[in-house]
Short mmCIF file of N, CA and C in Angstrom, two decimals:
data_model
loop_
_atom_site.label_atom_id
_atom_site.label_comp_id
_atom_site.label_asym_id
_atom_site.label_seq_id
_atom_site.Cartn_x
_atom_site.Cartn_y
_atom_site.Cartn_z
N MET S 21 -97.48 7.19 -95.82
CA MET S 21 -96.40 8.10 -96.12
C MET S 21 -95.61 7.61 -97.33
N ALA S 22 -95.28 6.31 -97.34
CA ALA S 22 -94.48 5.78 -98.46
C ALA S 22 -95.27 5.86 -99.76
N GLY S 23 -96.59 5.70 -99.67
CA GLY S 23 -97.43 5.78 -100.87
C GLY S 23 -97.39 7.17 -101.49
N ASP S 24 -97.46 8.20 -100.64
CA ASP S 24 -97.40 9.58 -101.14
C ASP S 24 -96.06 9.88 -101.80
N LEU S 25 -95.00 9.39 -101.16
CA LEU S 25 -93.66 9.62 -101.69
C LEU S 25 -93.47 8.87 -103.01
N LYS S 26 -93.99 7.66 -103.06
CA LYS S 26 -93.88 6.85 -104.29
C LYS S 26 -94.64 7.53 -105.43
N LEU S 27 -95.83 8.05 -105.13
CA LEU S 27 -96.62 8.75 -106.14
C LEU S 27 -95.90 10.00 -106.63
N ALA S 28 -95.36 10.78 -105.70
CA ALA S 28 -94.63 12.00 -106.07
C ALA S 28 -93.43 11.67 -106.93
N TYR S 29 -92.74 10.58 -106.59
CA TYR S 29 -91.55 10.21 -107.36
C TYR S 29 -91.92 9.71 -108.75
N SER S 30 -93.01 8.96 -108.86
CA SER S 30 -93.41 8.49 -110.19
C SER S 30 -93.88 9.65 -111.07
N GLN S 31 -94.56 10.63 -110.48
CA GLN S 31 -94.95 11.83 -111.24
C GLN S 31 -93.70 12.57 -111.71
N PHE S 32 -92.72 12.67 -110.85
CA PHE S 32 -91.46 13.31 -111.21
C PHE S 32 -90.81 12.61 -112.38
N GLU S 33 -90.74 11.28 -112.32
CA GLU S 33 -90.08 10.54 -113.41
C GLU S 33 -90.77 10.78 -114.74
N GLU S 34 -92.11 10.80 -114.73
CA GLU S 34 -92.86 11.06 -115.96
C GLU S 34 -92.58 12.47 -116.48
N LEU S 35 -92.63 13.44 -115.60
CA LEU S 35 -92.38 14.83 -116.01
C LEU S 35 -90.94 15.03 -116.48
N GLU S 36 -90.01 14.37 -115.79
CA GLU S 36 -88.62 14.50 -116.19
C GLU S 36 -88.41 13.95 -117.60
N ALA S 37 -89.03 12.82 -117.89
CA ALA S 37 -88.93 12.24 -119.23
C ALA S 37 -89.56 13.19 -120.26
N PHE S 38 -90.67 13.80 -119.91
CA PHE S 38 -91.37 14.72 -120.81
C PHE S 38 -90.51 15.95 -121.10
N THR S 39 -89.80 16.44 -120.08
CA THR S 39 -89.01 17.66 -120.27
C THR S 39 -87.79 17.43 -121.15
N ARG S 40 -87.41 16.20 -121.35
CA ARG S 40 -86.26 15.91 -122.22
C ARG S 40 -86.54 16.31 -123.66
N PHE S 41 -87.80 16.48 -123.98
CA PHE S 41 -88.18 16.89 -125.33
C PHE S 41 -88.17 18.41 -125.48
N GLY S 42 -87.71 19.11 -124.44
CA GLY S 42 -87.59 20.56 -124.52
C GLY S 42 -88.87 21.31 -124.25
N ALA S 43 -89.79 20.68 -123.54
CA ALA S 43 -91.06 21.34 -123.24
C ALA S 43 -90.85 22.50 -122.27
N ARG S 44 -91.66 23.53 -122.42
CA ARG S 44 -91.63 24.66 -121.49
C ARG S 44 -92.42 24.24 -120.25
N LEU S 45 -91.92 24.65 -119.09
CA LEU S 45 -92.52 24.21 -117.83
C LEU S 45 -93.19 25.36 -117.10
N ASP S 46 -94.37 25.09 -116.56
CA ASP S 46 -94.99 26.08 -115.69
C ASP S 46 -94.38 25.94 -114.28
N GLU S 47 -94.70 26.84 -113.41
CA GLU S 47 -94.09 26.88 -112.08
C GLU S 47 -94.39 25.62 -111.28
N ASN S 48 -95.62 25.12 -111.33
CA ASN S 48 -95.99 23.93 -110.57
C ASN S 48 -95.20 22.70 -111.06
N THR S 49 -95.08 22.56 -112.36
CA THR S 49 -94.34 21.43 -112.93
C THR S 49 -92.87 21.51 -112.54
N ARG S 50 -92.31 22.71 -112.57
CA ARG S 50 -90.92 22.89 -112.18
C ARG S 50 -90.71 22.50 -110.71
N LYS S 51 -91.67 22.84 -109.85
CA LYS S 51 -91.57 22.48 -108.43
C LYS S 51 -91.63 20.97 -108.24
N VAL S 52 -92.49 20.30 -109.00
CA VAL S 52 -92.59 18.84 -108.92
C VAL S 52 -91.27 18.21 -109.31
N ILE S 53 -90.66 18.72 -110.38
CA ILE S 53 -89.38 18.18 -110.85
C ILE S 53 -88.27 18.44 -109.83
N GLU S 54 -88.23 19.63 -109.28
CA GLU S 54 -87.20 19.95 -108.28
C GLU S 54 -87.36 19.08 -107.03
N HIS S 55 -88.60 18.87 -106.60
CA HIS S 55 -88.87 18.01 -105.44
C HIS S 55 -88.42 16.58 -105.75
N GLY S 56 -88.74 16.10 -106.93
CA GLY S 56 -88.35 14.74 -107.33
C GLY S 56 -86.85 14.55 -107.35
N ARG S 57 -86.13 15.56 -107.77
CA ARG S 57 -84.66 15.47 -107.77
C ARG S 57 -84.13 15.33 -106.35
N ARG S 58 -84.75 16.00 -105.42
CA ARG S 58 -84.33 15.89 -104.02
C ARG S 58 -84.68 14.52 -103.45
N VAL S 59 -85.84 14.01 -103.82
CA VAL S 59 -86.22 12.67 -103.39
C VAL S 59 -85.20 11.66 -103.90
N ARG S 60 -84.86 11.74 -105.18
CA ARG S 60 -83.89 10.82 -105.77
C ARG S 60 -82.54 10.92 -105.05
N THR S 61 -82.11 12.13 -104.79
CA THR S 61 -80.82 12.34 -104.14
C THR S 61 -80.79 11.71 -102.75
N LEU S 62 -81.86 11.90 -101.99
CA LEU S 62 -81.87 11.39 -100.61
C LEU S 62 -82.17 9.91 -100.52
N LEU S 63 -82.73 9.32 -101.56
CA LEU S 63 -82.98 7.88 -101.52
C LEU S 63 -81.73 7.06 -101.83
N LYS S 64 -80.72 7.70 -102.38
CA LYS S 64 -79.46 7.00 -102.65
C LYS S 64 -78.73 6.77 -101.33
N GLN S 65 -78.21 5.54 -101.19
CA GLN S 65 -77.42 5.21 -100.01
C GLN S 65 -76.07 4.68 -100.45
N PRO S 66 -75.02 5.02 -99.71
CA PRO S 66 -73.70 4.48 -100.06
C PRO S 66 -73.71 2.95 -99.94
N GLN S 67 -72.99 2.30 -100.84
CA GLN S 67 -72.91 0.85 -100.81
C GLN S 67 -72.26 0.39 -99.51
N ASN S 68 -72.82 -0.65 -98.91
CA ASN S 68 -72.33 -1.24 -97.65
C ASN S 68 -72.33 -0.25 -96.48
N SER S 69 -73.17 0.75 -96.57
CA SER S 69 -73.27 1.74 -95.50
C SER S 69 -74.73 2.22 -95.40
N PRO S 70 -75.63 1.32 -94.99
CA PRO S 70 -77.04 1.70 -94.95
C PRO S 70 -77.34 2.77 -93.90
N VAL S 71 -78.33 3.55 -94.18
CA VAL S 71 -78.77 4.60 -93.26
C VAL S 71 -79.62 3.94 -92.18
N PRO S 72 -79.37 4.24 -90.89
CA PRO S 72 -80.17 3.65 -89.81
C PRO S 72 -81.66 3.97 -89.98
N VAL S 73 -82.49 3.03 -89.54
CA VAL S 73 -83.94 3.16 -89.72
C VAL S 73 -84.51 4.46 -89.13
N PRO S 74 -84.15 4.85 -87.90
CA PRO S 74 -84.71 6.12 -87.39
C PRO S 74 -84.35 7.31 -88.29
N ASP S 75 -83.13 7.31 -88.82
CA ASP S 75 -82.72 8.39 -89.71
C ASP S 75 -83.53 8.35 -91.00
N GLN S 76 -83.77 7.14 -91.52
CA GLN S 76 -84.56 7.00 -92.73
C GLN S 76 -85.97 7.55 -92.53
N ILE S 77 -86.54 7.26 -91.38
CA ILE S 77 -87.90 7.73 -91.09
C ILE S 77 -87.95 9.25 -91.07
N VAL S 78 -86.98 9.85 -90.38
CA VAL S 78 -86.93 11.32 -90.31
C VAL S 78 -86.79 11.91 -91.70
N ILE S 79 -85.91 11.33 -92.51
CA ILE S 79 -85.67 11.84 -93.86
C ILE S 79 -86.91 11.68 -94.72
N LEU S 80 -87.58 10.53 -94.63
CA LEU S 80 -88.79 10.31 -95.44
C LEU S 80 -89.92 11.25 -95.03
N VAL S 81 -90.08 11.47 -93.74
CA VAL S 81 -91.12 12.41 -93.28
C VAL S 81 -90.80 13.81 -93.77
N ALA S 82 -89.53 14.20 -93.66
CA ALA S 82 -89.13 15.54 -94.13
C ALA S 82 -89.32 15.67 -95.63
N LEU S 83 -88.99 14.62 -96.39
CA LEU S 83 -89.21 14.65 -97.84
C LEU S 83 -90.68 14.79 -98.17
N ASN S 84 -91.50 14.01 -97.47
CA ASN S 84 -92.94 14.03 -97.72
C ASN S 84 -93.54 15.40 -97.40
N ALA S 85 -92.98 16.07 -96.39
CA ALA S 85 -93.45 17.40 -96.02
C ALA S 85 -92.78 18.50 -96.84
N LYS S 86 -91.93 18.09 -97.78
CA LYS S 86 -91.22 19.01 -98.68
C LYS S 86 -90.32 19.99 -97.93
N LEU S 87 -89.75 19.53 -96.81
CA LEU S 87 -88.88 20.39 -96.02
C LEU S 87 -87.51 20.59 -96.66
N PHE S 88 -87.14 19.72 -97.59
CA PHE S 88 -85.85 19.85 -98.26
C PHE S 88 -85.96 20.62 -99.57
N ASP S 89 -87.14 21.06 -99.95
CA ASP S 89 -87.33 21.68 -101.27
C ASP S 89 -86.54 22.97 -101.47
N ASN S 90 -86.20 23.66 -100.41
CA ASN S 90 -85.43 24.90 -100.54
C ASN S 90 -83.92 24.68 -100.42
N VAL S 91 -83.52 23.44 -100.20
CA VAL S 91 -82.09 23.12 -100.07
C VAL S 91 -81.51 22.90 -101.47
N PRO S 92 -80.41 23.55 -101.80
CA PRO S 92 -79.78 23.32 -103.11
C PRO S 92 -79.36 21.85 -103.24
N LEU S 93 -79.46 21.30 -104.45
CA LEU S 93 -79.13 19.89 -104.67
C LEU S 93 -77.73 19.54 -104.20
N ASP S 94 -76.79 20.44 -104.39
CA ASP S 94 -75.42 20.12 -104.00
C ASP S 94 -75.21 20.15 -102.48
N LYS S 95 -76.21 20.58 -101.74
CA LYS S 95 -76.14 20.61 -100.27
C LYS S 95 -77.02 19.55 -99.62
N MET S 96 -77.63 18.69 -100.43
CA MET S 96 -78.56 17.70 -99.89
C MET S 96 -77.89 16.72 -98.93
N GLY S 97 -76.66 16.31 -99.22
CA GLY S 97 -75.95 15.40 -98.32
C GLY S 97 -75.75 16.01 -96.95
N GLU S 98 -75.40 17.29 -96.93
CA GLU S 98 -75.22 17.98 -95.66
C GLU S 98 -76.54 18.10 -94.91
N ALA S 99 -77.61 18.38 -95.62
CA ALA S 99 -78.93 18.50 -95.00
C ALA S 99 -79.38 17.15 -94.43
N GLU S 100 -79.08 16.08 -95.17
CA GLU S 100 -79.44 14.73 -94.69
C GLU S 100 -78.66 14.41 -93.41
N SER S 101 -77.37 14.72 -93.39
CA SER S 101 -76.54 14.47 -92.20
C SER S 101 -77.04 15.28 -91.01
N ALA S 102 -77.39 16.53 -91.24
CA ALA S 102 -77.90 17.37 -90.17
C ALA S 102 -79.21 16.82 -89.61
N SER S 103 -80.07 16.34 -90.50
CA SER S 103 -81.34 15.75 -90.06
C SER S 103 -81.09 14.50 -89.23
N ALA S 104 -80.12 13.69 -89.66
CA ALA S 104 -79.80 12.47 -88.92
C ALA S 104 -79.26 12.81 -87.53
N ARG S 105 -78.39 13.81 -87.45
CA ARG S 105 -77.85 14.22 -86.14
C ARG S 105 -78.96 14.71 -85.22
N GLN S 106 -79.87 15.51 -85.77
CA GLN S 106 -80.98 16.01 -84.96
C GLN S 106 -81.86 14.86 -84.48
N CYS S 107 -82.04 13.86 -85.33
CA CYS S 107 -82.83 12.68 -84.95
C CYS S 107 -82.15 11.95 -83.79
N GLN S 108 -80.84 11.78 -83.88
CA GLN S 108 -80.10 11.09 -82.82
C GLN S 108 -80.18 11.86 -81.52
N ILE S 109 -80.09 13.17 -81.58
CA ILE S 109 -80.19 14.00 -80.37
C ILE S 109 -81.57 13.86 -79.77
N PHE S 110 -82.61 13.90 -80.61
CA PHE S 110 -83.98 13.75 -80.12
C PHE S 110 -84.16 12.40 -79.44
N LEU S 111 -83.66 11.32 -80.07
CA LEU S 111 -83.80 9.98 -79.49
C LEU S 111 -83.06 9.87 -78.16
N LEU S 112 -81.91 10.50 -78.06
CA LEU S 112 -81.15 10.49 -76.82
C LEU S 112 -81.92 11.23 -75.72
N ILE S 113 -82.43 12.39 -76.04
CA ILE S 113 -83.22 13.15 -75.06
C ILE S 113 -84.45 12.37 -74.64
N TYR S 114 -85.10 11.73 -75.60
CA TYR S 114 -86.29 10.92 -75.28
C TYR S 114 -85.92 9.77 -74.36
N ALA S 115 -84.81 9.09 -74.68
CA ALA S 115 -84.39 7.96 -73.85
C ALA S 115 -84.06 8.42 -72.42
N ILE S 116 -83.37 9.53 -72.30
CA ILE S 116 -83.03 10.06 -70.98
C ILE S 116 -84.31 10.44 -70.23
N GLY S 117 -85.24 11.09 -70.91
CA GLY S 117 -86.50 11.48 -70.29
C GLY S 117 -87.31 10.27 -69.86
N SER S 118 -87.34 9.23 -70.69
CA SER S 118 -88.10 8.01 -70.36
C SER S 118 -87.51 7.34 -69.13
N LYS S 119 -86.18 7.31 -69.07
CA LYS S 119 -85.50 6.69 -67.95
C LYS S 119 -85.78 7.47 -66.67
N ALA S 120 -85.77 8.80 -66.77
CA ALA S 120 -86.02 9.65 -65.60
C ALA S 120 -87.44 9.46 -65.09
N ILE S 121 -88.38 9.28 -66.00
CA ILE S 121 -89.79 9.10 -65.59
C ILE S 121 -89.97 7.77 -64.88
N LYS S 122 -89.28 6.72 -65.35
CA LYS S 122 -89.38 5.38 -64.74
C LYS S 122 -88.80 5.37 -63.34
N ASN S 123 -87.78 6.17 -63.10
CA ASN S 123 -87.11 6.18 -61.79
C ASN S 123 -87.89 7.08 -60.90
#
C-alpha cells in the first residue's frame, strides 16, 4: 500500500513541476495532480500532535483507493477528522463485539 502511494506521490511531484512551465493538461494528468494535492494535504501532521496509527491506516487506505478525490482541498481536514471518528467508532464496536464473543 505504501509503495503505491509513494509512486503516486512521486508522479504527482514530477507532473506538478512540469505544469509550472504552463503546459496544457489532459484530463488524466489533471486527475493525477489533484490526487497528489490531496495526498500532500493529508500527509501533513500538526507539530507535536501526531495522528494515531489506526487513523493513519484508515487515511492511507482511503487515499490509496482515491476516496478523497472528490473532496475539495479546503475540506480535506474535515474529511480526515470524519474518517478518524469513523475509525474510532469501528474499533469500539469491534472491541465490544470481541468481548461479547469471549464471554
